[in-house]
CSV table of C-alpha atoms in Angstrom, one decimal:
chain,number,residue,atom,x,y,z
A,1,ASN,CA,-1.3,27.1,-10.5
A,2,ASN,CA,-4.0,27.7,-13.0
A,3,VAL,CA,-5.5,24.6,-14.1
A,4,LEU,CA,-6.3,23.5,-18.0
A,5,CYS,CA,-8.2,20.7,-19.1
A,6,ALA,CA,-5.9,18.5,-21.6
A,7,GLY,CA,-6.6,18.9,-24.9
A,8,THR,CA,-7.6,22.7,-24.3
A,9,THR,CA,-5.9,26.0,-25.4
A,10,SER,CA,-5.5,29.4,-23.3
A,11,PRO,CA,-4.0,32.3,-24.6
A,12,LEU,CA,-1.6,34.7,-22.4
A,13,SER,CA,-0.2,38.0,-22.9
A,14,ASP,CA,1.7,40.5,-21.1
A,15,ALA,CA,1.6,44.3,-21.3
A,16,ILE,CA,5.1,45.1,-22.6
A,17,ALA,CA,5.3,43.7,-26.2
A,18,GLY,CA,8.2,42.2,-27.9
A,19,GLY,CA,8.8,39.2,-25.6
A,20,THR,CA,9.4,35.7,-26.1
A,21,TRP,CA,7.3,32.8,-24.5
A,22,SER,CA,8.4,29.2,-22.9
A,23,SER,CA,7.5,26.3,-21.4
A,24,SER,CA,9.1,24.5,-18.4
A,25,ASN,CA,7.4,21.1,-19.0
A,26,GLY,CA,6.2,20.4,-22.9
A,27,ALA,CA,4.9,17.2,-22.0
A,28,ALA,CA,2.3,18.9,-19.6
A,29,ALA,CA,1.6,22.1,-21.6
A,30,THR,CA,3.2,23.9,-24.8
A,31,VAL,CA,3.4,27.8,-25.8
A,32,ASP,CA,3.3,29.6,-28.8
A,33,VAL,CA,6.6,31.3,-28.5
A,34,ASN,CA,5.4,34.7,-30.1
A,35,THR,CA,1.6,34.6,-29.8
A,36,GLY,CA,1.4,33.0,-25.9
A,37,LEU,CA,-1.0,30.7,-27.1
A,38,VAL,CA,-0.7,27.7,-24.2
A,39,SER,CA,-1.9,24.4,-25.4
A,40,ALA,CA,-2.7,21.8,-22.8
A,41,VAL,CA,-0.9,18.3,-23.6
A,42,ALA,CA,-1.2,15.8,-20.7
A,43,ASP,CA,-1.7,15.6,-17.0
A,44,GLY,CA,1.4,17.6,-15.1
A,45,SER,CA,2.8,20.8,-14.5
A,46,THR,CA,4.7,23.5,-16.0
A,47,THR,CA,5.8,27.0,-15.7
A,48,ILE,CA,5.2,29.3,-18.8
A,49,SER,CA,7.6,32.0,-18.9
A,50,TYR,CA,7.5,35.4,-20.8
A,51,SER,CA,10.7,37.3,-21.2
A,52,ASN,CA,11.9,40.7,-23.0
A,53,GLY,CA,15.2,40.1,-22.6
A,54,CYS,CA,15.5,42.5,-19.0
A,55,ASN,CA,12.6,40.9,-17.1
A,56,THR,CA,11.3,37.8,-16.9
A,57,VAL,CA,7.8,36.5,-15.6
A,58,ASN,CA,6.5,33.2,-14.7
A,59,TYR,CA,3.0,31.6,-14.8
A,60,GLY,CA,2.0,28.4,-12.9
A,61,ILE,CA,-0.2,26.2,-15.0
A,62,THR,CA,-1.6,22.8,-13.8
A,63,VAL,CA,-3.0,20.6,-16.4
A,64,ILE,CA,-5.9,17.6,-15.8
A,65,SER,CA,-7.9,15.3,-17.5
A,66,ALA,CA,-11.1,13.2,-16.6
A,67,ASN,CA,-8.9,10.0,-16.0
A,68,ALA,CA,-10.3,7.3,-14.1
A,69,GLY,CA,-6.5,5.4,-13.9
A,70,THR,CA,-6.3,1.5,-14.1
A,71,ILE,CA,-8.2,-1.0,-11.8
A,72,THR,CA,-5.7,-3.7,-10.7
A,73,GLY,CA,-6.4,-6.9,-8.3
A,74,ALA,CA,-7.8,-10.1,-8.9
A,75,THR,CA,-10.7,-11.3,-11.0
A,76,ASP,CA,-12.0,-14.2,-8.9
A,77,VAL,CA,-13.4,-13.7,-5.0
A,78,CYS,CA,-14.9,-16.3,-3.0
A,79,ASN,CA,-18.5,-16.5,-2.3
A,80,GLY,CA,-18.8,-14.7,1.1
A,81,GLY,CA,-14.9,-13.8,0.9
A,82,ASN,CA,-13.5,-10.3,0.0
A,83,ILE,CA,-10.6,-9.0,-2.5
A,84,SER,CA,-8.9,-5.7,-2.6
A,85,LEU,CA,-8.9,-3.5,-5.9
A,86,THR,CA,-6.7,-0.5,-5.9
A,87,ASP,CA,-6.6,2.5,-8.6
A,88,ASN,CA,-3.6,4.7,-9.6
A,89,VAL,CA,-5.8,7.9,-9.3
A,90,ALA,CA,-7.2,9.1,-6.5
A,91,GLY,CA,-10.2,10.9,-5.7
A,92,GLY,CA,-12.7,8.0,-7.4
A,93,ALA,CA,-15.9,6.3,-6.1
A,94,TRP,CA,-16.3,2.7,-6.5
A,95,SER,CA,-19.4,0.7,-7.5
A,96,SER,CA,-20.9,-2.6,-8.6
A,97,SER,CA,-23.1,-3.1,-11.4
A,98,ILE,CA,-24.9,-6.3,-9.9
A,99,PRO,CA,-24.9,-5.5,-5.9
A,100,GLY,CA,-26.3,-9.0,-5.7
A,101,VAL,CA,-23.4,-10.7,-7.0
A,102,ALA,CA,-20.7,-8.6,-5.3
A,103,THR,CA,-20.7,-5.4,-3.6
A,104,VAL,CA,-17.9,-2.7,-3.3
A,105,ASP,CA,-17.1,-0.5,-0.5
A,106,VAL,CA,-15.5,3.3,-0.5
A,107,SER,CA,-12.0,1.4,-0.4
A,108,GLY,CA,-12.2,-0.6,-3.1
A,109,THR,CA,-12.8,-3.8,-1.1
A,110,VAL,CA,-15.0,-6.3,-3.1
A,111,PHE,CA,-17.2,-8.5,-1.0
A,112,GLY,CA,-18.6,-12.1,-2.4
A,113,VAL,CA,-22.5,-12.3,-2.0
A,114,SER,CA,-23.7,-14.6,-4.6
A,115,LEU,CA,-22.1,-16.8,-7.7
A,116,GLY,CA,-21.7,-15.1,-10.6
A,117,THR,CA,-20.0,-12.2,-12.2
A,118,THR,CA,-20.3,-8.4,-12.0
A,119,VAL,CA,-18.5,-5.5,-13.1
A,120,ILE,CA,-17.0,-3.1,-10.8
A,121,SER,CA,-16.4,0.7,-11.7
A,122,TYR,CA,-14.1,3.4,-10.6
A,123,THR,CA,-15.4,6.8,-11.7
A,124,VAL,CA,-13.4,10.0,-11.5
A,125,ASN,CA,-15.3,13.2,-11.5
A,126,ASN,CA,-13.4,16.5,-12.1
A,127,ILE,CA,-14.0,20.0,-14.1
A,128,CYS,CA,-13.1,18.1,-17.4
A,129,GLY,CA,-15.5,15.6,-17.4
A,130,THR,CA,-16.2,12.2,-16.2
A,131,ALA,CA,-14.2,9.2,-16.4
A,132,VAL,CA,-14.8,5.5,-15.8
A,133,ALA,CA,-12.5,2.6,-15.4
A,134,THR,CA,-14.3,-1.1,-15.0
A,135,HIS,CA,-12.8,-4.7,-14.1
A,136,SER,CA,-14.9,-7.8,-14.0
A,137,VAL,CA,-15.2,-9.7,-11.0
A,138,ASN,CA,-16.4,-13.7,-10.9
A,139,VAL,CA,-17.7,-14.7,-7.5
A,140,VAL,CA,-16.8,-18.6,-6.8
A,141,ASN,CA,-17.2,-21.1,-4.6
A,142,ALA,CA,-13.8,-21.8,-2.9
A,143,PRO,CA,-12.0,-25.1,-3.6
A,144,LEU,CA,-12.6,-28.1,-1.5
A,145,GLY,CA,-9.5,-29.2,0.5
A,146,GLY,CA,-10.2,-33.1,0.2
A,147,VAL,CA,-11.2,-35.9,2.8
A,148,THR,CA,-8.9,-36.8,5.2
A,149,ILE,CA,-8.9,-40.8,5.7
A,150,GLY,CA,-7.7,-42.7,8.8
A,151,PRO,CA,-9.0,-44.1,12.1
A,152,THR,CA,-10.9,-41.6,14.6
A,153,ASN,CA,-9.4,-43.6,17.6
A,154,MET,CA,-6.2,-45.1,18.6
A,155,CYS,CA,-4.2,-46.6,21.3
A,156,ALA,CA,-1.2,-44.4,22.9
A,157,GLY,CA,2.1,-46.0,21.0
A,158,THR,CA,0.9,-46.9,18.4
A,159,PHE,CA,0.7,-45.3,14.5
A,160,THR,CA,-1.5,-45.1,11.6
A,161,ILE,CA,-1.0,-43.7,8.0
A,162,LEU,CA,-3.4,-41.0,7.1
A,163,SER,CA,-4.1,-39.9,3.5
A,164,ASN,CA,-6.4,-37.1,1.4
A,165,THR,CA,-8.2,-37.1,-1.5
A,166,VAL,CA,-6.3,-33.9,-2.5
A,167,GLY,CA,-2.6,-34.2,-3.1
A,168,GLY,CA,-0.1,-31.6,-2.2
A,169,GLY,CA,-1.2,-30.5,1.1
A,170,VAL,CA,0.6,-30.2,4.6
A,171,TRP,CA,0.4,-32.1,7.8
A,172,SER,CA,0.0,-30.4,11.4
A,173,VAL,CA,-1.3,-31.8,14.5
A,174,ASN,CA,-2.7,-29.2,17.3
A,175,ASN,CA,-0.8,-30.5,20.7
A,176,GLY,CA,1.7,-33.0,21.6
A,177,ASN,CA,-0.7,-35.9,22.4
A,178,ALA,CA,0.8,-37.2,18.9
A,179,THR,CA,2.9,-36.1,16.0
A,180,VAL,CA,2.7,-36.0,12.0
A,181,SER,CA,5.1,-36.5,9.6
A,182,GLY,CA,5.3,-35.1,6.4
A,183,THR,CA,3.8,-37.8,4.7
A,184,GLY,CA,0.8,-38.3,6.6
A,185,VAL,CA,2.2,-40.8,9.6
A,186,LEU,CA,0.4,-40.2,12.6
A,187,THR,CA,2.1,-41.4,16.2
A,188,ALA,CA,-0.1,-41.5,18.8
A,189,ILE,CA,1.6,-40.3,22.0
A,190,THR,CA,-0.3,-39.8,25.2
A,191,PRO,CA,-4.0,-40.4,26.2
A,192,GLY,CA,-6.3,-37.7,24.9
A,193,SER,CA,-7.6,-36.1,21.7
A,194,VAL,CA,-5.9,-34.4,18.6
A,195,ILE,CA,-6.8,-32.6,15.4
A,196,VAL,CA,-4.8,-33.3,12.6
A,197,SER,CA,-5.0,-30.6,9.6
A,198,TYR,CA,-4.2,-31.0,6.1
A,199,THR,CA,-3.7,-27.9,4.8
A,200,LEU,CA,-3.6,-26.8,0.8
A,201,SER,CA,-2.4,-23.8,-0.7
A,202,SER,CA,-4.5,-21.9,-2.9
A,203,ALA,CA,-5.5,-18.6,-4.7
A,204,TRP,CA,-7.8,-17.9,-2.1
A,205,GLY,CA,-5.6,-18.4,0.7
A,206,PRO,CA,-4.7,-21.5,2.9
A,207,ILE,CA,-7.7,-24.3,2.8
A,208,ALA,CA,-7.8,-26.6,5.8
A,209,THR,CA,-9.5,-29.7,6.3
A,210,THR,CA,-9.1,-31.1,10.1
A,211,LYS,CA,-9.9,-35.0,11.8
A,212,ILE,CA,-10.6,-35.2,15.3
A,213,ILE,CA,-8.6,-38.4,16.6
A,214,THR,CA,-9.2,-39.6,20.0
A,215,ILE,CA,-6.4,-41.4,21.8
A,216,PHE,CA,-7.0,-44.4,24.5
A,217,ALA,CA,-4.6,-45.3,27.1
A,218,VAL,CA,-3.3,-49.3,26.6
A,219,LEU,CA,-4.8,-51.5,29.2
A,220,ASN,CA,-3.5,-53.1,32.0
A,221,ALA,CA,-4.7,-56.5,32.5
A,222,ARG,CA,-2.9,-56.9,35.8
A,223,THR,CA,-3.2,-60.0,37.7
A,224,ILE,CA,-6.2,-62.3,38.2
A,225,THR,CA,-6.2,-63.5,42.0
A,226,GLY,CA,-8.7,-66.1,43.5
A,227,VAL,CA,-9.2,-69.7,44.4
């Protein structure tokens, strides 16, 4: 196919006069029925046909423009974290206006470097010119998961109620030395240690705080013997 830039025109002609011109896709390009002047409208492809009543010849045209599309993705990224941006037009190049705040790689992954705001750009170059799409990104600190309140030592067979300074989290333990309920009731089962996690959901993903609790065996006083 022959390539035209959107907004431009190109004359076509045929050695045999008296025929008429037509376009299969007027949304991409139109053609004057008598003169053969093609007007490129928007990105797409069309077939320009010329017919004299006995024969028809076709001429393929692709219309392109300097279009950078639209960047989609999150506007916040954690300091030290990353997010992925995408654009609906292929073949562009990514860049960051302030790399000291955030950098971006060739795939559109943005990496938070320091607190602040930067503008991520996606630049498309072709024969029709240059187009740039932009997307503002803020680098922020991740929210804290609160502080778990409770003892650090327990006896096997006892229980305690844990709490956290931030509500809405989910309790869990890492092994069978203890169990924990949805309300934070921790039951010590066997001697050893257990890691209790309190996990919050956030726009940055799960945020967990942990607390190590040591579980001791219950002492047996046995029997005192002697005179």
